[in-house]
Coordinates of C-alpha atoms in Angstrom, one line a residue:
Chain N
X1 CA 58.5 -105.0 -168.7
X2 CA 55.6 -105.1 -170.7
X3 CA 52.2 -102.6 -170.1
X4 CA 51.1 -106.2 -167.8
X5 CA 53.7 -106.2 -165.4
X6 CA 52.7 -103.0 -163.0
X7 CA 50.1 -100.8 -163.5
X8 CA 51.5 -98.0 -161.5
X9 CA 50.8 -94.8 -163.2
X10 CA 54.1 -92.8 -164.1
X11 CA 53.0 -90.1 -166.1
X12 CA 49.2 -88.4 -166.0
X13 CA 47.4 -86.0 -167.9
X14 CA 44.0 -84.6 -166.6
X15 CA 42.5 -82.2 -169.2
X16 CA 45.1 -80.4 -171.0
X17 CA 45.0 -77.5 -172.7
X18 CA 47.4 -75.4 -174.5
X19 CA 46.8 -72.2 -175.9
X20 CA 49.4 -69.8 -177.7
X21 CA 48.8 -66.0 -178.3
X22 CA 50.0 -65.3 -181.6
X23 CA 50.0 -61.5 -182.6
X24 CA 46.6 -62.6 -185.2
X25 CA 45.1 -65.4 -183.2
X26 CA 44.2 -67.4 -180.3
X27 CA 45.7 -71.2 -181.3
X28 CA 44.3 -74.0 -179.7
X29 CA 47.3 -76.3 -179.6
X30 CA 45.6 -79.2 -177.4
X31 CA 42.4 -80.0 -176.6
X32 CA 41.2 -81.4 -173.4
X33 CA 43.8 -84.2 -173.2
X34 CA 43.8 -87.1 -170.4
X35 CA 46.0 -89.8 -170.2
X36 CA 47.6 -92.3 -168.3
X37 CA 51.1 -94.1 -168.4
X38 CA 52.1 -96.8 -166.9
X39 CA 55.1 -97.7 -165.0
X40 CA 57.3 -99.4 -167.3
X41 CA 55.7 -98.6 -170.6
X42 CA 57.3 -97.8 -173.9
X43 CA 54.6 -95.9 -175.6
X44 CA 54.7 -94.0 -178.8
X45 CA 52.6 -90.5 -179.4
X46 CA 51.8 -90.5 -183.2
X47 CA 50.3 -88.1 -185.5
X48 CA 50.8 -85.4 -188.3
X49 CA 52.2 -82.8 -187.9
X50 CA 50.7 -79.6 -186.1
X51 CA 48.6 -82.4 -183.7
X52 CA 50.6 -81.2 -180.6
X53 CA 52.4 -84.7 -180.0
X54 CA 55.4 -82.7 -179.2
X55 CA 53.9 -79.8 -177.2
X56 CA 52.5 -82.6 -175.6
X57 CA 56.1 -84.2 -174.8
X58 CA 57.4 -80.6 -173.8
X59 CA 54.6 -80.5 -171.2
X60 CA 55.7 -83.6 -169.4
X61 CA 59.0 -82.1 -169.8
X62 CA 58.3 -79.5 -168.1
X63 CA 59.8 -77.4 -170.7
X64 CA 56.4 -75.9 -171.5
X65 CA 53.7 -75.5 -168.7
X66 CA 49.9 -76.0 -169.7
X67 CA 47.3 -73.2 -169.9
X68 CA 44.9 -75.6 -167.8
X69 CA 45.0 -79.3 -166.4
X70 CA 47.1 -80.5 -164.7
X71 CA 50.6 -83.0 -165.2
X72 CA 51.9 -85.5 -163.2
X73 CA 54.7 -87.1 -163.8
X74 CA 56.3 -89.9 -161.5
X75 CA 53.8 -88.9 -159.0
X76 CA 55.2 -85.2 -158.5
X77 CA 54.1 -82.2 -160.4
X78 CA 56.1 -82.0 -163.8
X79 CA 57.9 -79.0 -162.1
X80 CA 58.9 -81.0 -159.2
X81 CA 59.9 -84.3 -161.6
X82 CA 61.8 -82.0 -163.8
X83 CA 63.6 -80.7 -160.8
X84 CA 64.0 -84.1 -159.1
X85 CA 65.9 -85.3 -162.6
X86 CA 63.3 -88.2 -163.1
X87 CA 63.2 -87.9 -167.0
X88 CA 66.5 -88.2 -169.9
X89 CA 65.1 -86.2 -172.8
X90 CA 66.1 -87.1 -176.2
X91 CA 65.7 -83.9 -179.2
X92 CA 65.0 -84.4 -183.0
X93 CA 69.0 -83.0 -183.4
X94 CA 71.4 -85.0 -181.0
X95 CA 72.0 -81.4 -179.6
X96 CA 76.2 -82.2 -178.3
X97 CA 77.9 -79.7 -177.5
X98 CA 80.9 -79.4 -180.1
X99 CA 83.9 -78.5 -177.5
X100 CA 83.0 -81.8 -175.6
X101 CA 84.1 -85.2 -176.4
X102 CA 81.6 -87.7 -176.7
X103 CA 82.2 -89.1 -173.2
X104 CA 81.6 -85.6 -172.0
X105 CA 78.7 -84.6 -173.6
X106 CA 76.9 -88.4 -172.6
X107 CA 78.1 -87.5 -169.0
X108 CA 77.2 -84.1 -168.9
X109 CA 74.3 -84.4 -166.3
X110 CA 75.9 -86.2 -164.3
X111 CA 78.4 -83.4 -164.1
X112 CA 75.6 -80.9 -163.3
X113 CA 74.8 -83.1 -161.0
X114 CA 78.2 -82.8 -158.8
X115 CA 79.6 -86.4 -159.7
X116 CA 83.2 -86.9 -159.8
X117 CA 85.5 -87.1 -162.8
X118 CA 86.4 -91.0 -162.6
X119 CA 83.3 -92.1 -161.9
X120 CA 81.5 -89.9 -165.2
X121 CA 84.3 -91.6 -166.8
X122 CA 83.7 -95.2 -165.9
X123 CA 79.4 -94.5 -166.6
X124 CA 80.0 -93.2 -169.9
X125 CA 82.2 -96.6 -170.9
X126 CA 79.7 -98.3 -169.4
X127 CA 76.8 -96.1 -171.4
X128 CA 78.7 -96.5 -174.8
X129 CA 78.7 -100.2 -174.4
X130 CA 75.0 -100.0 -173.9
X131 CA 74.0 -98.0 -177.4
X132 CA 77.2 -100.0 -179.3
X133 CA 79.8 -97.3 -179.4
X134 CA 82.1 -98.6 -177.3
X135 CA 85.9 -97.1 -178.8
X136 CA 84.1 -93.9 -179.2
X137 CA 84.7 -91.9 -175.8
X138 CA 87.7 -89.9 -176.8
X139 CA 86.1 -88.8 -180.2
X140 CA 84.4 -85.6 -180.9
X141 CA 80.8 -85.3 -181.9
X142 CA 81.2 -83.9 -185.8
X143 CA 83.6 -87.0 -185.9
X144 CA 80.1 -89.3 -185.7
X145 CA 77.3 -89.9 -188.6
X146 CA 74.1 -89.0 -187.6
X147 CA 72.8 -92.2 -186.4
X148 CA 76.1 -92.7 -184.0
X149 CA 75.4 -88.5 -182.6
X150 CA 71.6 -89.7 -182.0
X151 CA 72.8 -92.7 -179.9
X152 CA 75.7 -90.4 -177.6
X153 CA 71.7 -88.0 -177.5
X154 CA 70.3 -91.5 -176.2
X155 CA 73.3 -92.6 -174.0
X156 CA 73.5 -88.9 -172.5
X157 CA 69.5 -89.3 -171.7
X158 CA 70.2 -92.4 -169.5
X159 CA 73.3 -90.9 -168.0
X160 CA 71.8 -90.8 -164.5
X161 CA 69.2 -93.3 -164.6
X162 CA 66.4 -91.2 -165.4
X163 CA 62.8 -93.4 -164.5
X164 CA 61.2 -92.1 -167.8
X165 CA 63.1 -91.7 -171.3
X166 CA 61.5 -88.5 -173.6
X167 CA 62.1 -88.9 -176.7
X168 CA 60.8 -86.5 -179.2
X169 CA 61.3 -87.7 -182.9
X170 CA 65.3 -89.2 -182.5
X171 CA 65.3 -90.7 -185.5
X172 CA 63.3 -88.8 -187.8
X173 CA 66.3 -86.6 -189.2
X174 CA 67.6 -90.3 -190.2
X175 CA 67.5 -92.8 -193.7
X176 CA 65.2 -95.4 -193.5
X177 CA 67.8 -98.1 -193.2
X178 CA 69.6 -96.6 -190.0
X179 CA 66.1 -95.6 -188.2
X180 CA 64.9 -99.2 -188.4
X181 CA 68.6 -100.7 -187.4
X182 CA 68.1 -97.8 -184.6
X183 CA 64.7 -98.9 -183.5
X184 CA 65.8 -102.3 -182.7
X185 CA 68.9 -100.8 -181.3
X186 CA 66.4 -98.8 -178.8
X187 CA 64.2 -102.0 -178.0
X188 CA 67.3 -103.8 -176.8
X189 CA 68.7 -101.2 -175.0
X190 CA 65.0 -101.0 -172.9
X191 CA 64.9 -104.0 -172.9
X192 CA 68.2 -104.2 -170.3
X193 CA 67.2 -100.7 -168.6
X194 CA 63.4 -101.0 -167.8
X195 CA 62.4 -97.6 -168.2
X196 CA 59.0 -95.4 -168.8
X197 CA 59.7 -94.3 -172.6
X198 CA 57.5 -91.7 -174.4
X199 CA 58.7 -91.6 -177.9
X200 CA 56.9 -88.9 -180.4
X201 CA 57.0 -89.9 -184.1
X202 CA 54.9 -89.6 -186.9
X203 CA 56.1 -92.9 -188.7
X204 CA 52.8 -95.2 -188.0
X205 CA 55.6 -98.2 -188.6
X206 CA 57.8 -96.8 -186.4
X207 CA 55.4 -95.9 -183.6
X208 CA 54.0 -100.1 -184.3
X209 CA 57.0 -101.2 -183.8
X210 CA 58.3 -99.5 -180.8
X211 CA 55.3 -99.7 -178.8
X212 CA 53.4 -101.5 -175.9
X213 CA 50.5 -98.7 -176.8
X214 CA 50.4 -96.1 -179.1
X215 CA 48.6 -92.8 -178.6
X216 CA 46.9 -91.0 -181.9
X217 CA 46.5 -87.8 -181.9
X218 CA 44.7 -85.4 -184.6
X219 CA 45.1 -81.7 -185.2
X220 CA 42.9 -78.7 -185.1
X221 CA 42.5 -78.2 -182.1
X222 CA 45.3 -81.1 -181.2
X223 CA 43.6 -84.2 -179.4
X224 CA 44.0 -87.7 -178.5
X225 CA 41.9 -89.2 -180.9
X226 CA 42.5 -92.9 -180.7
X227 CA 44.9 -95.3 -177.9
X228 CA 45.6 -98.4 -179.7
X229 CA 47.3 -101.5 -177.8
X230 CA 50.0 -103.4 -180.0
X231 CA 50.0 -106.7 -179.0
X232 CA 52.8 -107.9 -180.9
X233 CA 55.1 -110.0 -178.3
X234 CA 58.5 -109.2 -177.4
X235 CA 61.2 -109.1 -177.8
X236 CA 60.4 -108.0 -181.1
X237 CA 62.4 -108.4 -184.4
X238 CA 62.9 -106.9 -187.6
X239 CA 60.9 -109.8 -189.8
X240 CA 57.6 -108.7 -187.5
X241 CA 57.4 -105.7 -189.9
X242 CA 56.7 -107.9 -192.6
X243 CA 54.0 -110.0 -190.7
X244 CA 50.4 -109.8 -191.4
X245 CA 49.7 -108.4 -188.1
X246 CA 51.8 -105.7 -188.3
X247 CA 50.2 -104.7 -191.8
X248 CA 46.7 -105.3 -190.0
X249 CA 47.8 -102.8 -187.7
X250 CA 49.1 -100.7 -189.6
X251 CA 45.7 -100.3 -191.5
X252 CA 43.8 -99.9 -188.4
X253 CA 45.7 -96.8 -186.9
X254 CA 45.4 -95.3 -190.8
X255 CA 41.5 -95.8 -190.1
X256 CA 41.5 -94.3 -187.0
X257 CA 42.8 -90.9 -188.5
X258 CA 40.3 -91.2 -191.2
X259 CA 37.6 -91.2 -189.3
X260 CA 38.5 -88.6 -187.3
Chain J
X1 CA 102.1 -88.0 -190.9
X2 CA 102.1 -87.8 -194.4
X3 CA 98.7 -86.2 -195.0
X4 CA 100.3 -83.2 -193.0
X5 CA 103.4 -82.7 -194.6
X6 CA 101.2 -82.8 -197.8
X7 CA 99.5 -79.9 -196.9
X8 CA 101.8 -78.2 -195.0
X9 CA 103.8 -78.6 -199.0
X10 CA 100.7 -77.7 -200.5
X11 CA 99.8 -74.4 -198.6
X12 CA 103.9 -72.7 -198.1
X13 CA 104.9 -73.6 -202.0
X14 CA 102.2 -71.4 -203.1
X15 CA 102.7 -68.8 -200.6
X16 CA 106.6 -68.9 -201.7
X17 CA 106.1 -67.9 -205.1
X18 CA 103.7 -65.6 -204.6
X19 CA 106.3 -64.2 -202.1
X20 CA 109.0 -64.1 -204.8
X21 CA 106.9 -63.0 -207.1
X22 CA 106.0 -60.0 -205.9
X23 CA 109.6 -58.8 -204.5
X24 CA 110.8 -59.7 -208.0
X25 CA 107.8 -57.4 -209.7
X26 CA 108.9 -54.4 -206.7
X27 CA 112.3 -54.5 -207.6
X28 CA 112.0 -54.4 -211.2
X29 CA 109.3 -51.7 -211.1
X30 CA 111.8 -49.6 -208.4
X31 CA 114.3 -49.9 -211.3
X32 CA 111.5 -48.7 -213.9
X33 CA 111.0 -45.0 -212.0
X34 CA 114.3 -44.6 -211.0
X35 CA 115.8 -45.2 -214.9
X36 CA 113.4 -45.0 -217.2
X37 CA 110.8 -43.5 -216.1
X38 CA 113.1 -41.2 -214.2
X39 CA 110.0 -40.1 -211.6
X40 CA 111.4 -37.3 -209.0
X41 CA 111.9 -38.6 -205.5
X42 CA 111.4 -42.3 -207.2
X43 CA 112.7 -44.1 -204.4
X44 CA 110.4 -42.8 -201.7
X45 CA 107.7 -44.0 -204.0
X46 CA 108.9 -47.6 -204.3
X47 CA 112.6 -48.3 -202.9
X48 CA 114.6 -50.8 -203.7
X49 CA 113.7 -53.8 -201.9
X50 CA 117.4 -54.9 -201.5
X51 CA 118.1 -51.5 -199.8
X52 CA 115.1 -51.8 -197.7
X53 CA 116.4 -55.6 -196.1
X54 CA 119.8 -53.7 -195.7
X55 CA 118.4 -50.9 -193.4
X56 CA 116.3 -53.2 -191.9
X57 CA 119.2 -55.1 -190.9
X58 CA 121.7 -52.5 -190.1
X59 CA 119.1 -51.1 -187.8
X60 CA 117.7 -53.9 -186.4
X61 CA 118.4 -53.1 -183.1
X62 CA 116.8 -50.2 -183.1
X63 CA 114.0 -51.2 -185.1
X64 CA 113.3 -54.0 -182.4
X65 CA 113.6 -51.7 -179.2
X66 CA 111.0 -49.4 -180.6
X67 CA 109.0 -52.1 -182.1
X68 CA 108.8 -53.5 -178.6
X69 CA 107.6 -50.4 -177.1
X70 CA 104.8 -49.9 -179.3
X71 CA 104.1 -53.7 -178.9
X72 CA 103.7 -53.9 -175.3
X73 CA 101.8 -51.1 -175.0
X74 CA 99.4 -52.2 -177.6
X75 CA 99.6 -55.3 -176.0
X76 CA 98.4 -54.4 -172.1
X77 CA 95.9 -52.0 -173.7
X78 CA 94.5 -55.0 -176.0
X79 CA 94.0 -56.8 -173.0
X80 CA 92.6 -54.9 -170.7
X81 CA 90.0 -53.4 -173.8
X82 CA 89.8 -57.6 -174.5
X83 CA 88.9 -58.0 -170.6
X84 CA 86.5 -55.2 -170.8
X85 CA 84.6 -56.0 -173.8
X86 CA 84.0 -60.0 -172.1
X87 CA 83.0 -58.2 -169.1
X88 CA 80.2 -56.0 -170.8
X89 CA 79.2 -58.4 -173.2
X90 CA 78.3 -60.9 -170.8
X91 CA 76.4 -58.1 -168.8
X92 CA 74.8 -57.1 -171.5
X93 CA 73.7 -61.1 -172.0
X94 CA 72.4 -61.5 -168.8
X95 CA 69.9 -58.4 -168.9
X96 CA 68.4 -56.4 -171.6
X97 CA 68.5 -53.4 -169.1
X98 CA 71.9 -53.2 -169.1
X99 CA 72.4 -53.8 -172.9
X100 CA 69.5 -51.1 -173.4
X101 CA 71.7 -48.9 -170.7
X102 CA 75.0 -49.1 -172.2
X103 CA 74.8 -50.6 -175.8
X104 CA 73.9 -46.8 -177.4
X105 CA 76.9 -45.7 -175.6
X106 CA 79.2 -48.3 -176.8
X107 CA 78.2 -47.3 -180.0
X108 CA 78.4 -44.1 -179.8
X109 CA 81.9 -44.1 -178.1
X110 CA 83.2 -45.7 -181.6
X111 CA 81.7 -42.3 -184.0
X112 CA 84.6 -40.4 -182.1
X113 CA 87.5 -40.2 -184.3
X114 CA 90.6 -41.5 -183.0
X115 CA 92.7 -39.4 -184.5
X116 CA 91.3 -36.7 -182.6
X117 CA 90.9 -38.6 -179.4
X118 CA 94.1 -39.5 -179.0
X119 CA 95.3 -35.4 -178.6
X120 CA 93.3 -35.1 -176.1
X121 CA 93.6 -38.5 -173.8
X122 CA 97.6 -37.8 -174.3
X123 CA 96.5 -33.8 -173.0
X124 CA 94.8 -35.6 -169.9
X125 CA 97.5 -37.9 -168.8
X126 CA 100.8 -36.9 -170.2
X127 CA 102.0 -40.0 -170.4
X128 CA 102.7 -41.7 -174.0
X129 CA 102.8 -45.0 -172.3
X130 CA 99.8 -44.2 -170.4
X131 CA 98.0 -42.8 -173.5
X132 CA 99.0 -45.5 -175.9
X133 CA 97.4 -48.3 -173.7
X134 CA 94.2 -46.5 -173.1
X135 CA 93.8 -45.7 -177.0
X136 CA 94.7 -49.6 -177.4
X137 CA 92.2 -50.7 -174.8
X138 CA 89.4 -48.3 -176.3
X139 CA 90.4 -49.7 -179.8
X140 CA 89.6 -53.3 -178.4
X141 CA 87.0 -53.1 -176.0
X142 CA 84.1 -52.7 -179.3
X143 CA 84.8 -55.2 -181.7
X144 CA 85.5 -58.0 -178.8
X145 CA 82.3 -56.9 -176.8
X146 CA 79.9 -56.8 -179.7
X147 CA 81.1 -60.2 -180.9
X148 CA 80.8 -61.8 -177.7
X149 CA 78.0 -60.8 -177.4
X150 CA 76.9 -62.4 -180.5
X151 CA 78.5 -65.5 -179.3
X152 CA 77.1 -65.6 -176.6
X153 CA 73.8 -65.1 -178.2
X154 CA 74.1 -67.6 -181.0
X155 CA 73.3 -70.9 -178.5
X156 CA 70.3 -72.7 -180.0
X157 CA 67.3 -73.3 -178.2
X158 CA 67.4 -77.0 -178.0
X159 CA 71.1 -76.7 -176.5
X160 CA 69.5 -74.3 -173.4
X161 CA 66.2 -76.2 -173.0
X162 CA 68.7 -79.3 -172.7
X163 CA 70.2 -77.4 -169.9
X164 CA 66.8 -76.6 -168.3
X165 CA 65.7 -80.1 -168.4
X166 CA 68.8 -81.2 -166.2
X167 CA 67.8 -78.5 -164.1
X168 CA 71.0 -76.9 -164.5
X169 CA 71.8 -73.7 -162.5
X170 CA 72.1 -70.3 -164.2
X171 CA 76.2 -70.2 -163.6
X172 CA 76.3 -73.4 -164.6
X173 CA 74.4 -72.6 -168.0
X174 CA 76.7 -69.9 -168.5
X175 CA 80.1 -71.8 -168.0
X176 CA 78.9 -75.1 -169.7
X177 CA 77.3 -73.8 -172.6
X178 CA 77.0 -70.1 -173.3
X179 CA 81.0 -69.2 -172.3
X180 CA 82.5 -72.2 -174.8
X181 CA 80.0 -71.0 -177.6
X182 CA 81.1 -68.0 -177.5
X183 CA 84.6 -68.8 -178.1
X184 CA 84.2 -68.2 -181.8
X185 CA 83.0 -65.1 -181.8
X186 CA 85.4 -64.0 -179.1
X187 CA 88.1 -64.8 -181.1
X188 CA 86.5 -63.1 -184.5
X189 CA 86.6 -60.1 -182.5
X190 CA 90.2 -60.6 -180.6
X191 CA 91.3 -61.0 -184.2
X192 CA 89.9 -57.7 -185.6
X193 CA 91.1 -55.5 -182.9
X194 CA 94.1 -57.2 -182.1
X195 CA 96.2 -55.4 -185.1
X196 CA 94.0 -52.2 -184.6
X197 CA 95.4 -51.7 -181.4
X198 CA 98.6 -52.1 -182.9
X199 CA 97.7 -49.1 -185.2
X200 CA 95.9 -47.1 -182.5
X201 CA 99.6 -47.3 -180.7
X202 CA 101.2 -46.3 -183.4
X203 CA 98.7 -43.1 -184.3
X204 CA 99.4 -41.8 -180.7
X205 CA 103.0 -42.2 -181.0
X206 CA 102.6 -39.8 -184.2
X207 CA 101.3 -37.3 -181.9
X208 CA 104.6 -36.6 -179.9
X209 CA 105.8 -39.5 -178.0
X210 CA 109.4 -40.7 -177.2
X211 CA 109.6 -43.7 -178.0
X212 CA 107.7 -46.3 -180.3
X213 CA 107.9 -47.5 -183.8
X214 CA 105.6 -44.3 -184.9
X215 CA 108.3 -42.1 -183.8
X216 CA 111.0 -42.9 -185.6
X217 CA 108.4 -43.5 -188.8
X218 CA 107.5 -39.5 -188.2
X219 CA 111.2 -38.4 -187.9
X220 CA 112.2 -40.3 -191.1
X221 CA 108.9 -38.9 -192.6
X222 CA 110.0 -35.6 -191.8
X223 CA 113.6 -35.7 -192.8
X224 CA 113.2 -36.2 -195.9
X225 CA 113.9 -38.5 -199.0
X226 CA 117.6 -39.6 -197.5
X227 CA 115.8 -41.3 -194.9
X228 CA 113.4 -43.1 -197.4
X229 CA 114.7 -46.5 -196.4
X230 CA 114.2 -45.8 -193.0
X231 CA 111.2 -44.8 -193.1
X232 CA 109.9 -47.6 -195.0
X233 CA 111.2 -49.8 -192.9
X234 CA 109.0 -48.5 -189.7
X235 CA 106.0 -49.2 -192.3
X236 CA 107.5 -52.7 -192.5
X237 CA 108.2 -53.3 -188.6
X238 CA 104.2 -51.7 -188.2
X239 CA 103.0 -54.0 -191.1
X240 CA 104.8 -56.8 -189.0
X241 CA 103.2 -56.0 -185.4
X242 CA 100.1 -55.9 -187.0
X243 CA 100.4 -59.3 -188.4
X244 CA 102.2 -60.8 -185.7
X245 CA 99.4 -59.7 -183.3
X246 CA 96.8 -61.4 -185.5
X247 CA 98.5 -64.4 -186.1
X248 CA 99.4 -64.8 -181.8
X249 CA 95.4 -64.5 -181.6
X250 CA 95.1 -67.3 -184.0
X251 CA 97.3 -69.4 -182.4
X252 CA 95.5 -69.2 -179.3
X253 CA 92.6 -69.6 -180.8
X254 CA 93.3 -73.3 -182.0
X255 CA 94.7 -73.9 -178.8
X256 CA 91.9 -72.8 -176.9
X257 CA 89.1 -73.8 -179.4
X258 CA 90.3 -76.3 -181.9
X259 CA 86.9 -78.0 -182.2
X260 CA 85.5 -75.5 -184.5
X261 CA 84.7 -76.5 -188.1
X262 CA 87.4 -74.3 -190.2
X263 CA 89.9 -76.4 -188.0
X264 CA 89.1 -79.7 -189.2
X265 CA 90.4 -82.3 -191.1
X266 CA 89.3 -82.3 -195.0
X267 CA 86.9 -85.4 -196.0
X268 CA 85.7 -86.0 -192.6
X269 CA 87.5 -87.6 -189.6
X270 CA 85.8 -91.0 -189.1

């Protein structure tokens, strides 16, 4: 489960670059970015913001396509992995769909995908056990807090077993208290499905706690700057935040945006 | 439940006295310009309001039958101007040539005044049924189109890139996600043209028709003050179809769309 067990490459990055065309300027949104993920990985893109962490995302996504470099993702082209339905992609707003129950809008894909009625049914029970909701199928989405919409967002994302979870600052909308209690909830919930997870933040205790590796990135131009292991075992707990490691990491991915 | 019948106690009690209120106010003021004030032609300015509930009862029957005609009219032409708007409002959605094609012209078609249109449609098809449900339908067909369209417009970006990244198939977009968010505004605009149509009806019954509420409103108009209560009363029945017509779309629209915010409970539903 951990960055040791395969080294199989899920996602790649060879030289990225993203450019926009604004109407005054030529932005340089990402610089020459390479990277590697392995199979199996939960690992955390960090950084202020206007670094590109989440352009970066959106390009594995497929939702954006680079202006040079190249993307792989699960051994296709991102097009072809987008296509193929081997990510779940989790926004900064839970983004459900108001006129569908909750069990509707974690099952959606699988509806896209052609799957019948009682079986979307049975997966989103069986989903809604997994992220600690279970009693809330039959429930609307504005009948949810925040923190319960952002776990239907996560439950939807794992709907059909997707090899690689985005996830593209979940909690970040969320109070302190519920984003930690969330964290751990995420950890367990990898923990049982094994997954690739890519998870954009700029919380450095957040991205610590989550992650096998964590990827720095600095802006202007946007660049990986520093890849810092976390060697923290797992599974991890919530008094690991208060251990001196933790703090000793925490100071060494400050540093490594300093000395940028 | 008891949190309903609170409300339901707390929204008609109101309503009831403002209700009694006002007829109470209309009949004493009725009372003023006929015998105080001593106005000429007093009661065509404000009748009695217990005359007016008589005539409205005593010709009921008549008031219904005409009332019905103008109502069904109105009602096939709000439907087919409803289907219409949808129809080019979702074209319009799906490419900006076809908005850019037709969108002036939709606009444009709304400067003509009715009142003069309607002459000339009835002049074309010498048919007041016939007339009455295209003046209806062309009533309709721009408030319902241009807020669909906006419906179908308002989806967020992160709610269509969600979409994209399950690969989702254009129909699939629309029926899934742009169709349902458009309810709202579909139903803004059903609701605004719902009780013009109503009125568009009626103005081409003024025009010469033989049958519809507006008819009997212009005979009553024209013969003079003894018919005050009855024509009063084709003001009411119109006032009525208008309201009625509103308040069906309503209905349907908490049917069809309950999960919009003005529809829920107070204090959160937790």
């Amino acid at each position: 489960m951990s960055l040791m067990a395969t080294k199989v490459p899920e996602i790649q990055m060879e030289n990225v670059e993203m450019r926009y065309q604004t109407d005054t300027a030529d932005v340089l949104a990402l610089h020459q970015v390479s990277l590697d993920i392995a199979k199996g990985e939960f690992v955390s893109l960090l950084g202020p913001s206007g670094c590109g962490k989440t352009t970066l995302l959106r390009l594995m996504a497929d939702l954006i396509e680079p202006t040079a470099g190249r993307v792989t993702v699960a051994g296709k082209s991102a097009r072809e992995a987008r296509l193929a339905q081997k990510y779940g992609i989790v926004f900064q707003s839970p983004v459900l769909y108001d006129w569908r129950k909750v069990k509707d809008n974690i099952t959606l894909p699988l509806e896209l995908m052609g799957v019948k009625k009682a079986r979307r049914d049975e997966k989103a029970l069986e989903l809604l056990e997994l992220v600690g909701l279970k009693g809330f199928a039959d429930k609307y989405p504005w009948q949810l807090s925040g923190g319960m919409q952002q776990r239907v967002a996560i439950a939807r994302a794992l709907s059909m077993e997707p090899e690689i979870l985005l996830m593209d600052e979940p909690f970040s909308a969320l109070d302190e208290f519920t984003r930690e209690r969330l964290n751990e909830e995420l950890l367990s919930v990898w923990s049982k499905v094994g997954n690739t997870v890519v998870f954009v933040t700029h919380s450095i205790p957040e991205s610590i706690f989550l992650s096998d590796r964590v990827f720095v990135l600095s802006p202007h131009p946007g660049r990986l700057s520093a890849v810092v292991d976390i060697p923290l075992p797992r599974p991890r707990t919530a008094e690991m935040r208060n251990s001196p490691e933790f703090f000793d990491l925490i100071a060494g991915i400050r540093d490594s945006f300093e000395g940028v | 439940m008891k949190g309903n019948s609170m409300l339901v106690k707390g929204r008609f009690l109101p309503l009831l006295v403002w209700v009694a209120g006002l007829l109470i106010v209309w009949e004493a003021l009725s009372w003023v310009l006929l015998n105080v004030v001593r106005t000429p032609l007093a009661q065509s300015k404000l009748p009695y309001v217990h005359e007016l509930v008589a005539t409205l009862f005593r010709y009921a029957g008549t008031l219904l039958k005409e009332g019905a005609a103008t109502f069904g009219n109105a009602g096939v032409g709000f439907l087919l101007g409803a289907a219409a708007g949808v129809l080019l409002a979702v074209l319009m959605s799906v490419s900006k040539t076809i908005e850019q094609l037709t969108f002036p012209y939709a606009v444009a078609s709304q400067m003509i005044p009715i009142l003069g249109l309607a002459p000339i449609i009835y002049g074309i098809v010498r048919d007041e049924q016939i007339s009455r449900i295209i003046i209806s339908g062309y009533i309709t067909f721009f408030p319902v189109s241009l807020n669909m369209l906006r419906g179908l417009r308002s989806v967020n970006l992160s709610a269509l890139e969600l979409m994209h990244s399950y690969a989702a198939k254009p129909w699939a977009v629309y029926w899934k996600l742009r169709l349902p968010a458009a309810l709202p505004g579909l139903f803004s605009g059903l609701k605004i043209a719902a009780p013009l149509a109503v009125t568009g009806a009626i103005l081409v019954e003024l025009m010469g028709a033989q049958h519809g509420i507006g008819v009997i409103m212009l005979r009553n108009l024209y013969y003079g003050p003894s018919h005050t209560y009855m024509f009063w009363s084709t003001i009411l029945v119109g006032a009525f179809l208008g309201m009625a017509s509103y308040g069906i779309m309503s209905l349907i629209e908490r049917l069809v769309a309950p999960w919009q915010p003005e529809f829920r409970p107070k204090g959160g539903g937790r």
